[in-house]
Short mmCIF file of C-alpha atoms and ligand atoms in Angstrom, two decimals:
data_model
loop_
_atom_site.label_atom_id
_atom_site.label_comp_id
_atom_site.label_asym_id
_atom_site.label_seq_id
_atom_site.Cartn_x
_atom_site.Cartn_y
_atom_site.Cartn_z
CA MET A 1 -12.19 23.86 68.55
CA THR A 2 -15.37 24.99 71.34
CA ILE A 3 -16.75 22.36 72.72
CA THR A 4 -19.62 20.79 70.87
CA VAL A 5 -20.34 18.26 72.57
CA PRO A 6 -20.15 18.50 76.42
CA GLN A 7 -19.38 15.83 78.99
CA ALA A 8 -22.15 16.53 80.94
CA ASN A 9 -25.41 19.36 80.28
CA PRO A 10 -27.35 19.82 83.02
CA GLY A 11 -29.08 22.40 81.36
CA ALA A 12 -30.25 20.45 78.41
CA GLY A 13 -31.89 17.98 81.38
CA TYR A 14 -33.88 20.70 82.50
CA ARG A 15 -34.54 22.79 79.24
CA ALA A 16 -35.63 19.07 78.42
CA LEU A 17 -38.41 19.40 80.69
CA LYS A 18 -39.02 22.85 81.25
CA THR A 19 -43.25 22.95 81.07
CA GLU A 20 -43.42 20.39 84.03
CA ILE A 21 -41.10 22.29 86.17
CA ASP A 22 -41.46 25.66 86.07
CA ALA A 23 -45.47 24.38 86.72
CA ALA A 24 -43.95 22.41 89.92
CA VAL A 25 -41.61 24.97 91.25
CA ALA A 26 -44.61 27.54 90.94
CA ARG A 27 -46.58 24.99 92.43
CA ALA A 28 -44.06 25.08 95.52
CA LEU A 29 -43.29 28.38 95.46
CA GLU A 30 -47.41 29.46 95.44
CA SER A 31 -47.79 27.34 98.39
CA GLY A 32 -46.05 29.56 101.07
CA TRP A 33 -44.05 26.80 102.82
CA TYR A 34 -40.57 26.06 101.55
CA ILE A 35 -39.13 23.39 103.86
CA LEU A 36 -40.82 20.06 104.94
CA GLY A 37 -44.39 20.47 103.27
CA GLN A 38 -46.02 17.74 100.94
CA GLU A 39 -44.11 18.31 98.49
CA GLY A 40 -40.85 16.70 100.39
CA ARG A 41 -43.83 13.95 101.79
CA ALA A 42 -44.78 12.64 98.50
CA PHE A 43 -41.49 13.18 96.65
CA GLU A 44 -40.29 10.53 99.46
CA ALA A 45 -43.23 8.38 98.77
CA GLU A 46 -43.49 8.39 95.66
CA PHE A 47 -39.58 8.07 95.09
CA ALA A 48 -40.11 4.91 98.09
CA GLU A 49 -42.40 3.17 95.53
CA TRP A 50 -40.45 3.62 92.35
CA LEU A 51 -37.61 2.18 94.54
CA GLY A 52 -39.38 -0.17 95.72
CA ALA A 53 -37.88 0.22 99.61
CA PRO A 54 -40.77 0.72 102.38
CA ALA A 55 -39.37 4.34 103.57
CA ALA A 56 -37.61 7.41 101.99
CA VAL A 57 -36.12 10.50 103.99
CA GLY A 58 -34.88 13.62 101.89
CA CYS A 59 -32.17 15.38 103.26
CA ALA A 60 -30.05 18.18 101.94
CA ASN A 61 -27.59 15.86 99.61
CA GLY A 62 -25.55 12.53 99.04
CA THR A 63 -22.94 13.58 101.88
CA ASP A 64 -25.26 14.26 104.04
CA ALA A 65 -27.30 11.43 103.32
CA LEU A 66 -24.06 8.88 103.82
CA ALA A 67 -23.37 10.80 107.22
CA LEU A 68 -27.19 10.31 108.45
CA ALA A 69 -27.15 6.42 107.48
CA LEU A 70 -24.71 6.49 110.04
CA ARG A 71 -26.16 8.24 112.32
CA GLY A 72 -29.32 6.95 112.40
CA LEU A 73 -27.31 3.31 112.83
CA GLY A 74 -25.35 4.65 115.62
CA ILE A 75 -22.36 4.02 113.98
CA GLY A 76 -19.45 7.03 114.44
CA PRO A 77 -16.38 7.63 117.38
CA GLY A 78 -14.72 4.11 118.30
CA SER A 79 -15.88 2.77 114.84
CA ALA A 80 -14.17 2.22 111.48
CA VAL A 81 -15.89 1.65 108.43
CA ALA A 82 -14.68 0.35 105.00
CA THR A 83 -15.14 1.92 101.60
CA VAL A 84 -13.12 2.37 98.80
CA SER A 85 -10.85 4.85 97.78
CA HIS A 86 -11.81 4.98 94.41
CA THR A 87 -15.19 7.41 94.77
CA ALA A 88 -16.18 10.33 95.40
CA VAL A 89 -14.09 12.36 98.42
CA ALA A 90 -18.01 12.52 99.42
CA THR A 91 -18.24 8.82 100.60
CA VAL A 92 -15.12 9.29 103.08
CA ALA A 93 -16.11 12.57 104.16
CA ALA A 94 -19.23 11.51 105.85
CA ILE A 95 -17.59 8.69 107.46
CA GLU A 96 -15.32 10.97 109.14
CA MET A 97 -18.38 13.69 109.63
CA VAL A 98 -19.60 11.56 112.48
CA GLY A 99 -16.60 10.38 113.70
CA ALA A 100 -15.97 7.23 112.79
CA SER A 101 -12.90 5.97 110.87
CA ALA A 102 -12.73 4.84 107.42
CA VAL A 103 -10.66 2.31 106.30
CA LEU A 104 -9.96 1.73 102.24
CA ILE A 105 -10.63 -1.34 99.69
CA ASP A 106 -9.07 -1.49 97.01
CA ILE A 107 -11.33 -2.23 93.84
CA ASP A 108 -11.90 -4.68 91.45
CA PRO A 109 -10.17 -3.49 87.99
CA VAL A 110 -12.56 -4.31 85.55
CA HIS A 111 -16.09 -3.39 87.49
CA TYR A 112 -14.30 0.06 88.96
CA THR A 113 -15.79 -1.17 92.11
CA MET A 114 -14.90 -3.11 95.96
CA ASP A 115 -13.01 -6.58 95.70
CA PRO A 116 -14.50 -8.30 97.90
CA ALA A 117 -11.72 -10.64 98.64
CA GLU A 118 -9.87 -7.89 100.07
CA LEU A 119 -12.75 -6.86 102.06
CA ALA A 120 -13.11 -10.47 103.69
CA ALA A 121 -9.48 -10.04 104.29
CA VAL A 122 -10.07 -6.79 106.35
CA LEU A 123 -13.22 -8.02 108.51
CA ASP A 124 -11.02 -10.97 109.01
CA ASN A 125 -7.73 -9.35 109.96
CA PRO A 126 -8.17 -5.95 110.51
CA PRO A 127 -5.49 -3.23 110.49
CA PRO A 128 -3.86 -2.82 113.65
CA GLY A 129 -5.57 0.24 115.69
CA LEU A 130 -7.96 0.00 113.95
CA PRO A 131 -11.76 0.06 116.12
CA PRO A 132 -14.13 -2.24 115.45
CA ILE A 133 -15.90 -2.39 111.56
CA ARG A 134 -19.44 -1.47 112.25
CA ALA A 135 -20.35 -1.28 108.36
CA VAL A 136 -18.79 -1.30 104.78
CA ILE A 137 -20.19 1.15 101.98
CA PRO A 138 -19.55 -0.58 98.83
CA VAL A 139 -20.44 2.77 96.00
CA HIS A 140 -22.03 1.22 93.18
CA LEU A 141 -19.44 3.61 90.48
CA TYR A 142 -20.32 4.70 87.31
CA GLY A 143 -24.06 3.44 87.57
CA GLN A 144 -23.06 -0.37 88.06
CA ALA A 145 -23.99 -2.75 91.32
CA ALA A 146 -20.88 -3.57 92.99
CA ASP A 147 -20.44 -7.73 94.16
CA LEU A 148 -23.35 -7.58 97.10
CA ASP A 149 -23.27 -11.22 95.97
CA ALA A 150 -19.96 -11.72 97.39
CA ILE A 151 -20.41 -8.22 99.81
CA LEU A 152 -24.30 -9.04 101.13
CA PRO A 153 -22.95 -12.73 102.99
CA LEU A 154 -19.83 -10.54 104.20
CA CYS A 155 -21.12 -8.14 106.54
CA ARG A 156 -23.64 -10.92 107.39
CA ARG A 157 -21.42 -13.40 108.95
CA HIS A 158 -19.73 -10.45 110.94
CA GLY A 159 -22.49 -8.74 111.27
CA VAL A 160 -21.79 -5.59 109.85
CA ALA A 161 -24.45 -2.81 108.30
CA LEU A 162 -24.42 -2.81 104.47
CA ILE A 163 -24.76 0.86 103.38
CA GLU A 164 -25.16 0.86 99.64
CA ASP A 165 -24.39 4.55 98.51
CA CYS A 166 -26.41 4.54 94.80
CA ALA A 167 -25.42 8.63 94.34
CA GLN A 168 -24.56 7.63 91.08
CA ALA A 169 -26.72 4.43 90.32
CA HIS A 170 -30.24 5.69 90.59
CA GLY A 171 -32.59 2.91 88.95
CA ALA A 172 -29.59 0.31 88.31
CA THR A 173 -31.13 -3.00 89.73
CA LEU A 174 -29.11 -5.96 89.57
CA HIS A 175 -31.07 -9.80 89.56
CA GLY A 176 -34.13 -7.41 88.52
CA LYS A 177 -34.05 -5.91 92.07
CA ARG A 178 -32.89 -1.96 92.41
CA LEU A 179 -30.04 -0.71 94.52
CA GLY A 180 -30.77 0.85 97.16
CA THR A 181 -32.71 -2.16 98.05
CA PHE A 182 -30.02 -4.77 99.49
CA GLY A 183 -28.67 -3.25 102.07
CA ALA A 184 -30.07 -1.71 105.81
CA VAL A 185 -29.41 2.03 104.22
CA GLY A 186 -29.38 2.69 100.72
CA THR A 187 -28.41 7.14 100.12
CA PHE A 188 -28.54 8.97 97.08
CA SER A 189 -27.57 12.19 95.63
CA LEU A 190 -29.58 14.60 93.88
CA TYR A 191 -26.88 16.68 93.06
CA PRO A 192 -28.34 18.43 88.90
CA THR A 193 -25.73 15.97 87.39
CA LYS A 194 -26.81 12.43 88.89
CA ASN A 195 -29.04 10.77 86.64
CA LEU A 196 -31.88 11.75 88.87
CA GLY A 197 -29.99 15.15 89.90
CA ALA A 198 -32.31 18.43 91.62
CA LEU A 199 -31.43 21.75 90.01
CA GLY A 200 -29.51 22.28 93.00
CA ASP A 201 -28.90 20.54 96.21
CA GLY A 202 -30.47 16.93 97.89
CA GLY A 203 -30.18 13.59 98.95
CA VAL A 204 -32.29 10.61 100.01
CA ILE A 205 -32.25 7.54 101.94
CA ALA A 206 -33.62 4.55 101.59
CA THR A 207 -34.43 2.17 103.56
CA GLY A 208 -36.80 -1.25 104.72
CA ASP A 209 -36.73 -0.42 108.63
CA ALA A 210 -39.61 1.96 109.94
CA ALA A 211 -37.74 2.19 113.04
CA LEU A 212 -34.22 3.92 111.29
CA ALA A 213 -36.77 5.50 108.54
CA THR A 214 -38.28 7.43 111.64
CA ARG A 215 -34.85 8.20 113.32
CA ILE A 216 -33.09 9.34 110.44
CA ALA A 217 -35.88 11.64 109.74
CA ALA A 218 -35.44 13.17 113.04
CA LEU A 219 -31.91 13.47 113.22
CA ARG A 220 -31.96 15.76 109.58
CA GLN A 221 -34.43 17.35 111.58
CA TYR A 222 -32.27 18.87 114.98
CA GLY A 223 -33.25 15.86 116.53
CA TRP A 224 -36.55 16.26 117.44
CA HIS A 225 -39.33 13.81 117.23
CA SER A 226 -41.57 16.34 118.35
CA HIS A 227 -41.63 20.33 117.35
CA TYR A 228 -39.06 21.85 118.53
CA ILE A 229 -37.61 18.97 121.62
CA SER A 230 -35.00 17.14 120.56
CA ASP A 231 -35.12 13.61 122.15
CA GLU A 232 -30.94 13.20 120.07
CA VAL A 233 -28.88 15.44 118.97
CA GLY A 234 -29.35 16.22 115.08
CA VAL A 235 -28.27 17.94 112.55
CA ASN A 236 -30.21 20.21 110.23
CA SER A 237 -29.89 18.57 106.27
CA ARG A 238 -33.42 19.26 104.76
CA LEU A 239 -34.51 18.47 100.94
CA ASP A 240 -36.34 22.75 100.47
CA GLU A 241 -39.70 21.87 98.47
CA VAL A 242 -38.24 24.10 95.51
CA GLN A 243 -36.70 20.38 94.71
CA ALA A 244 -38.63 18.77 95.91
CA ALA A 245 -41.40 19.57 93.44
CA ILE A 246 -38.91 19.15 90.82
CA LEU A 247 -38.01 15.89 91.31
CA ARG A 248 -41.96 14.54 91.29
CA ALA A 249 -41.52 16.00 88.21
CA LYS A 250 -38.13 14.47 86.87
CA LEU A 251 -38.69 10.98 88.68
CA PRO A 252 -41.42 9.87 86.10
CA HIS A 253 -39.10 10.20 83.18
CA LEU A 254 -36.23 8.33 84.38
CA ASP A 255 -36.69 5.31 83.75
CA ALA A 256 -36.72 6.16 79.89
CA GLN A 257 -33.80 9.16 80.66
CA ASN A 258 -32.20 5.50 81.50
CA ALA A 259 -32.97 3.12 78.64
CA ARG A 260 -31.79 6.56 76.66
CA ARG A 261 -27.82 6.28 78.42
CA GLN A 262 -27.67 2.62 77.86
CA ALA A 263 -28.77 3.50 73.95
CA ILE A 264 -25.85 5.57 74.05
CA ALA A 265 -23.45 3.66 76.16
CA ALA A 266 -24.41 0.55 72.99
CA ALA A 267 -23.53 3.15 70.10
CA TYR A 268 -20.30 4.27 71.28
CA ASP A 269 -19.42 0.55 72.63
CA ALA A 270 -19.97 -0.47 68.29
CA ALA A 271 -17.74 2.63 67.85
CA LEU A 272 -15.01 1.44 70.34
CA ALA A 273 -12.45 -0.38 67.67
CA THR A 274 -9.14 -0.81 69.60
CA ILE A 275 -10.10 0.67 73.19
CA ALA A 276 -12.59 -2.00 75.40
CA PRO A 277 -16.29 -1.05 76.00
CA PRO A 278 -16.76 -1.03 79.98
CA ALA A 279 -17.60 -4.07 81.58
CA ARG A 280 -21.35 -5.47 82.07
CA ARG A 281 -21.00 -7.39 85.61
CA PRO A 282 -23.61 -10.25 84.51
CA GLY A 283 -27.12 -10.15 86.57
CA ALA A 284 -26.76 -6.37 86.89
CA SER A 285 -28.14 -3.51 84.86
CA HIS A 286 -26.07 -0.39 84.16
CA VAL A 287 -27.18 2.50 84.28
CA PHE A 288 -24.06 4.36 82.81
CA HIS A 289 -24.06 7.65 85.08
CA GLN A 290 -20.56 7.60 83.41
CA TYR A 291 -19.23 5.99 80.18
CA VAL A 292 -15.50 5.45 81.05
CA ILE A 293 -13.46 3.73 79.29
CA ARG A 294 -9.39 3.16 80.25
CA VAL A 295 -6.51 4.37 78.53
CA ARG A 296 -2.46 4.84 79.19
CA ASP A 297 -2.10 7.37 76.88
CA ARG A 298 -5.76 9.71 78.28
CA ALA A 299 -4.18 13.33 77.86
CA ALA A 300 -3.06 12.95 74.41
CA ILE A 301 -6.95 11.28 73.67
CA GLN A 302 -8.31 14.06 75.86
CA ALA A 303 -6.81 15.93 73.50
CA ARG A 304 -7.68 14.57 70.23
CA LEU A 305 -11.73 14.38 71.63
CA ARG A 306 -11.52 18.01 72.54
CA GLU A 307 -9.68 18.95 69.23
CA ALA A 308 -13.23 17.44 67.36
CA GLY A 309 -14.81 19.41 70.11
CA ILE A 310 -15.90 16.90 72.42
CA GLY A 311 -15.69 17.10 76.31
CA THR A 312 -14.54 14.86 78.63
CA GLY A 313 -14.27 14.56 82.22
CA ILE A 314 -12.18 12.01 84.70
CA HIS A 315 -14.01 9.99 88.02
CA TYR A 316 -11.79 11.17 89.59
CA PRO A 317 -8.38 12.30 89.04
CA MET A 318 -6.83 10.80 92.66
CA PRO A 319 -7.74 7.99 94.62
CA VAL A 320 -9.53 9.72 98.17
CA HIS A 321 -5.79 7.83 100.28
CA LEU A 322 -3.39 10.40 97.82
CA GLN A 323 -5.66 13.34 98.12
CA PRO A 324 -4.22 16.28 100.82
CA ALA A 325 -6.07 15.64 103.15
CA TYR A 326 -6.08 12.28 103.62
CA LYS A 327 -2.57 10.96 102.67
CA ASP A 328 -0.60 8.67 105.00
CA ARG A 329 -3.41 9.21 107.65
CA VAL A 330 -6.70 6.57 106.51
CA ALA A 331 -6.13 2.97 107.11
CA LEU A 332 -6.23 0.78 103.72
CA GLY A 333 -6.53 -2.65 103.34
CA PRO A 334 -3.55 -5.07 102.79
CA ALA A 335 -3.87 -4.65 98.70
CA ARG A 336 -2.90 -0.47 100.07
CA CYS A 337 -5.77 0.43 96.95
CA ARG A 338 -2.84 -0.22 93.94
CA ALA A 339 -5.62 -0.80 91.60
CA SER A 340 -7.54 2.79 92.36
CA GLU A 341 -4.30 4.16 91.99
CA THR A 342 -4.10 2.74 88.39
CA ALA A 343 -7.67 3.72 87.41
CA ALA A 344 -7.54 6.46 88.25
CA ALA A 345 -4.26 7.52 85.68
CA GLU A 346 -6.50 6.31 83.28
CA VAL A 347 -9.65 6.38 83.41
CA LEU A 348 -11.44 8.60 80.79
CA SER A 349 -15.64 9.34 81.35
CA LEU A 350 -17.08 10.35 77.41
CA PRO A 351 -19.90 12.69 77.21
CA MET A 352 -22.78 10.53 78.68
CA TYR A 353 -26.54 12.35 79.56
CA PRO A 354 -30.23 10.90 77.82
CA GLU A 355 -30.78 14.79 75.92
CA LEU A 356 -27.25 13.68 73.93
CA THR A 357 -28.50 14.70 70.40
CA GLU A 358 -28.21 11.81 67.81
CA ALA A 359 -25.97 14.21 65.74
CA GLN A 360 -23.85 14.28 69.36
CA ILE A 361 -23.81 10.55 69.20
CA GLU A 362 -22.84 10.22 65.94
CA THR A 363 -20.50 13.30 66.68
CA VAL A 364 -18.37 11.14 69.91
CA ALA A 365 -18.88 7.90 68.00
CA ALA A 366 -16.83 9.07 64.44
CA ALA A 367 -13.97 10.01 66.97
CA LEU A 368 -14.06 6.83 68.51
CA ARG A 369 -13.47 4.95 65.25
CA ALA A 370 -10.29 7.15 64.33
CA LEU A 371 -8.77 6.57 67.92
C1 PLP B 401 -21.88 12.45 93.63
C2 PLP B 401 -21.69 11.04 95.41
C3 PLP B 401 -21.70 11.98 96.79
C4 PLP B 401 -21.94 13.19 97.11
O1 PLP B 401 -23.26 13.88 97.39
P1 PLP B 401 -23.03 15.16 97.06
O2 PLP B 401 -24.89 15.22 97.28
O3 PLP B 401 -22.81 16.28 96.30
O4 PLP B 401 -23.25 15.12 98.68
C5 PLP B 401 -21.44 10.35 96.95
N1 PLP B 401 -20.77 9.31 97.18
C6 PLP B 401 -21.23 9.18 95.14
C7 PLP B 401 -20.64 7.58 94.90
C8 PLP B 401 -21.07 10.33 94.57
O5 PLP B 401 -20.62 10.37 93.17
#
């Protein structure tokens, strides 16, 4: 059986906006300026305005966005950062990239985001041998807010920075405010399959602190505060002009695309008979980067959906703390990430992108009704 409904389809995202994207690419190419020019500056301003953040800084990818946020906040060797194990490995890789140590908190298995009660316990009683915890990175996984109502006061009380990993949550809100504007910094990946995706790599960092934005903008280019003079040690992590132009073409469509994802999610919800639909956090809007169900007999269900021509994904099959590069090495909270391990064995992502046709949605809905 060939797959007629792929799980992700970035090519369809391009074709849906081909005229605008092609014009944007041509404009960037004709400009004769390819790195950190007016497209990049305009994208940063338009993204900040759309997000409701005072400043945004483009960079090369979402992993670098996290690493630059940490560097900008002065977090490196001799510091620890609390995050989750049930995430893209990039979240933990970024912490180690800057020389900091990660401590992994388990998830609330209903919303798949950081368990604030365990975070509180770890902030009160850090694992022995761990350097001081200086930042917390909750991940707004699958397109929905982590429990910031509980996490933000904990960060304030302990004097640690909150960095929101918004790589899967462009446009999602909590109490009407966009994610990425709650903490010291919000970081976004612009990888092609994300809710706002470039046609290549990209990332962007949002902050309300103008001095921090200036520092991060320098750190992404060798630590230059003025041309060719490194005032501090930086890296090379720039967003190129072609990608910035593409992102400017796509950004005005993002809210409508997120609404379309929500409509597709509602159609899937209605078709699920015995499987619980994904939980929505009260007060939060879910932008469905992924539509994730939980099933014990995952391989069998994947096979049945594949028989119906439907692609599925697993985000993610192995929590970070069990992956060979991190196993028995990264610090864990007292819950030992057990709920993360169970989730990794059971989560299943259905096809989700705004370009799904009505016929494709009905194909998925019919297959779900038959499960
Ligand atoms: C995609 C993603 C990243 C990393 O982004 P890249 O652009 O691939 O570097 C980080 N965190 C989460 C939660 C992600 O989904």
